[in-house]
Each structure stands twice: as structure tokens, then as C-alpha cells.
Amino acid sequence: GQSRQIAGDFDEDIYGLEWAQTGMFARANWRTSVKLLRIDPKSGKTTVVEGLPDQVGGFTLSKNGQKIAFSASDANSLREVYTAEVSDMKAQPLTHYTDQLKDWKVAQSEVISWESKDGTEIQGVLHKPMDYDPNKQYPLLVMIHGGPTGMDRPAPVLTYVYPMVQWINKGALVLRVNYRGSAGYGEEFRSLNVRNLGVGDAWDVLSGVDHLEKKGMID
């Protein structure tokens, strides 16, 4: 038969597709989150499933498509396992791994935005120590993800490559920048890297440092 494109109304890469009697489901990066999507196979229209934790991980559907199990986390939690009825998508936790953090010094995560040199809006994740004092200035460390289509997200425990939580607890701020080309911001934002790699993305990182300096937050 002939192929037919669906989900053309969603301006990002879609992956992890599963198809059940209750519809098609998939995941997609969206700004600093990972969304669960529901795709109507007839109309091809895409709907974001709301009300779930910000960062949805792997998922699976029951054989009849009535129930879903998935992992998910947010800025203040580790990844937990959830189940939900597909009809209402009210997440019920099965695990409580985040309880382990109650006595830990973890990162406070805040999504911030600013204008780059050419006026492009850039988002980043600013991590602060638990005893952050807005009346003080802090040394700043900038951590840059790979890619160029990678992305940084809020999280309480940051372990990839560098000991970020330890630096934060020694009194530093850590800024992670979703510079132009990063995943989750659509095709137009991705294309800002074309014939501009290593230039515009550098503007985005440096302007983020300038933004924090103008706010009086960093030493």
C-alpha cells in the first residue's frame, strides 16, 4: 500500500512508537522536558499527554492498550516507575527511589531564559546549592552538553561526567545551556546552526554568563 505521513503537526523528533487498540503513543523532547505523545492514526494529529512528570522515560502498553506503565522524573525526583489507565492518564507510582534523597544535599534546578547576541531566545538550567542566598554572589561553572542536538534538563542529582552536585555544595552555581541546535526546540531553532556552528552557539553560552552577571548573581 501507499505510505501516509502522520504526526506532521509536531515540530520535533518522535521516537519509541507503540501502537495499541487505544491509539499510537510515542515520546519526544520538548524544551527542558520529555513528553508522552498520543497520535491519532486516522487523522494523524498529535496530542501531548498532560499531567505527567516532566521527563517521561520508557513506556509500555498492556495487550489491550487500556493500561500503560512508564518511568518518569522531574527537577526534584529520581526516575520512578508509574502505571496509569490510558483513559485518564492519572499516574500511580510503583516505586519510591526518591526517598533515598531525603538526607542528601542535592541541586536546586531552575529553568531560565535570556536573549543571545542576535536576539534569539535561549533557555538554560541553573543549578544552585540548597542553602542558596540571593544576597550573595557565587562563582559560576558552565557545563556544555555535546550534540550539537543534545539537551540539558533539571535534575536533583547530576552525575554525568562531572561531579556537579559536589561543586554546587562547595558553593558554586552551575549553568547548563541549551544553545541553538539543541533538541526539543523545533526545526527552526535546530537550523540556526547551519553554517554557524561554533559561532552562534558560543554567543548563546557567553550571553548566558552575561545574563547572570547583570543580575548580580555571580562573582
XYZ file of C-alpha atoms in Angstrom:
219
model
C 0.000 0.000 0.000
C 0.910 3.677 -0.066
C 2.573 5.339 2.892
C 0.947 8.289 4.652
C 2.705 10.712 6.982
C 1.197 11.251 10.403
C 2.209 13.471 13.342
C 3.355 16.162 10.931
C 1.844 18.757 13.263
C 4.508 18.126 15.932
C 7.713 20.083 15.355
C 10.271 17.694 16.884
C 11.694 14.193 16.514
C 9.330 11.442 17.704
C 10.652 8.119 18.976
C 9.677 4.983 20.914
C 6.450 4.499 18.946
C 3.951 1.895 20.195
C 0.596 1.139 18.598
C -2.319 -0.395 20.504
C -6.093 -0.527 20.135
C -6.345 2.726 22.083
C -4.043 4.604 19.722
C -0.406 5.325 18.986
C 1.939 6.547 21.710
C 5.479 7.905 21.498
C 7.948 10.217 23.240
C 9.575 13.474 22.199
C 11.953 16.032 23.657
C 10.231 19.351 24.271
C 12.342 22.208 25.610
C 13.654 21.007 29.008
C 11.201 18.103 29.278
C 10.370 14.786 27.610
C 6.696 14.430 26.689
C 4.467 11.420 26.138
C 2.535 11.885 22.900
C -0.712 10.361 21.706
C -1.110 10.134 17.927
C -4.439 9.546 16.198
C -3.654 7.052 13.392
C -6.660 8.194 11.354
C -6.318 11.979 11.473
C -2.564 11.944 12.094
C -2.945 14.610 14.786
C -0.666 14.654 17.818
C -1.672 15.417 21.417
C 0.698 15.903 24.348
C -0.403 13.890 27.394
C -0.555 16.430 30.210
C -0.350 15.920 33.959
C 2.629 13.524 33.981
C 6.062 14.203 35.498
C 8.185 16.472 33.278
C 10.552 13.826 31.917
C 8.920 10.628 30.709
C 11.235 7.679 30.129
C 10.485 4.294 28.595
C 6.882 3.069 28.498
C 4.884 0.001 27.554
C 1.202 -0.695 26.980
C -0.892 -3.654 28.102
C -2.027 -6.048 25.358
C -5.465 -4.450 25.123
C -3.997 -0.936 25.284
C -6.043 0.021 28.356
C -3.109 0.431 30.750
C 0.324 1.973 30.458
C 3.481 1.587 32.547
C 6.284 4.128 32.295
C 9.246 5.634 34.099
C 9.491 9.377 34.751
C 11.255 12.035 36.813
C 11.281 15.794 37.348
C 13.520 18.527 38.756
C 13.236 17.208 42.295
C 12.941 13.450 41.861
C 14.818 10.402 40.662
C 13.221 8.298 37.965
C 10.260 6.352 39.345
C 8.036 3.697 37.774
C 4.344 4.541 37.278
C 1.192 2.948 35.928
C -1.959 4.628 34.635
C -5.241 3.893 32.926
C -4.963 5.141 29.348
C -8.480 6.597 29.650
C -7.459 9.201 32.266
C -3.611 9.029 32.447
C -3.572 9.568 36.226
C -0.109 8.350 37.191
C 0.175 5.972 40.148
C 3.740 5.443 41.468
C 5.036 1.916 41.988
C 8.489 2.884 43.272
C 9.813 5.487 45.710
C 13.507 5.754 44.883
C 13.486 9.491 45.596
C 13.027 8.737 49.307
C 16.760 7.976 49.314
C 17.475 11.685 48.811
C 15.819 12.961 51.973
C 19.159 13.375 53.772
C 21.204 14.309 50.689
C 22.434 17.699 49.617
C 21.030 17.878 46.109
C 20.893 20.536 43.411
C 18.125 23.111 43.178
C 17.255 23.396 39.491
C 15.733 26.436 37.807
C 14.957 26.856 34.096
C 15.959 30.357 32.975
C 15.944 32.166 29.633
C 17.707 35.131 28.049
C 18.409 36.749 24.669
C 21.527 35.795 22.747
C 23.661 38.235 20.753
C 21.332 38.077 17.723
C 18.114 38.251 19.782
C 17.410 34.508 19.805
C 15.736 33.289 22.994
C 17.908 30.733 24.779
C 16.997 28.504 27.705
C 19.319 27.037 30.281
C 19.187 25.143 33.539
C 20.718 26.946 36.513
C 21.662 24.756 39.457
C 22.010 26.265 42.935
C 23.090 24.899 46.325
C 20.346 24.059 48.813
C 21.426 26.945 51.057
C 21.499 29.456 48.182
C 21.401 33.067 49.386
C 20.116 35.608 46.798
C 22.053 38.349 48.597
C 25.386 36.689 47.828
C 27.439 36.337 44.670
C 28.705 32.900 43.693
C 31.452 31.568 41.421
C 29.982 30.113 38.228
C 30.798 26.927 36.356
C 29.360 26.427 32.863
C 28.772 22.858 31.667
C 28.157 22.411 27.944
C 26.373 19.342 26.596
C 27.507 17.546 23.456
C 25.485 17.012 20.365
C 25.024 19.537 18.912
C 21.449 18.253 19.316
C 21.789 17.219 22.956
C 19.779 18.866 25.697
C 20.100 19.609 29.410
C 17.228 19.158 31.848
C 16.564 19.916 35.538
C 17.511 17.150 37.991
C 18.347 16.874 41.701
C 21.355 14.569 41.229
C 23.684 15.405 38.355
C 26.220 12.675 37.693
C 27.132 12.704 34.014
C 30.933 13.103 33.526
C 31.476 15.803 36.163
C 30.754 15.931 39.948
C 28.245 18.768 39.666
C 26.463 18.234 42.978
C 29.783 18.314 44.810
C 30.746 21.592 43.097
C 27.363 23.100 43.948
C 27.707 22.078 47.581
C 31.154 23.693 47.694
C 29.458 26.998 46.882
C 29.292 27.281 43.093
C 26.461 27.859 40.635
C 26.338 25.582 37.591
C 24.771 26.757 34.320
C 23.912 24.277 31.577
C 22.875 25.932 28.315
C 20.532 24.566 25.664
C 22.259 26.546 22.929
C 20.937 26.777 19.358
C 20.765 23.372 17.739
C 19.739 21.658 20.973
C 16.967 19.072 20.743
C 13.458 19.923 21.869
C 13.069 23.398 20.373
C 11.874 22.634 16.853
C 13.298 22.673 13.339
C 13.820 26.443 13.073
C 15.929 26.538 16.242
C 17.890 23.455 15.093
C 18.608 25.100 11.740
C 20.229 28.154 13.370
C 23.380 26.010 13.450
C 23.602 25.761 9.664
C 26.852 27.439 8.531
C 27.042 28.904 12.022
C 28.379 26.032 14.128
C 30.827 27.173 16.782
C 29.746 30.798 16.383
C 26.060 31.249 17.270
C 26.178 28.529 19.901
C 29.121 30.309 21.534
C 27.050 33.522 21.572
C 24.317 31.598 23.394
C 26.633 30.306 26.117
C 28.502 33.564 26.688
C 25.301 35.618 26.731
C 24.021 33.293 29.466
C 27.043 34.167 31.606
C 26.449 37.867 30.872
C 22.800 37.463 31.871
C 23.712 36.106 35.313
C 26.384 38.744 35.756
C 23.889 41.546 35.015
C 21.559 40.088 37.631
C 24.370 40.347 40.181
C 24.353 36.619 40.911
C 27.927 35.666 40.087
C 31.392 36.657 41.257
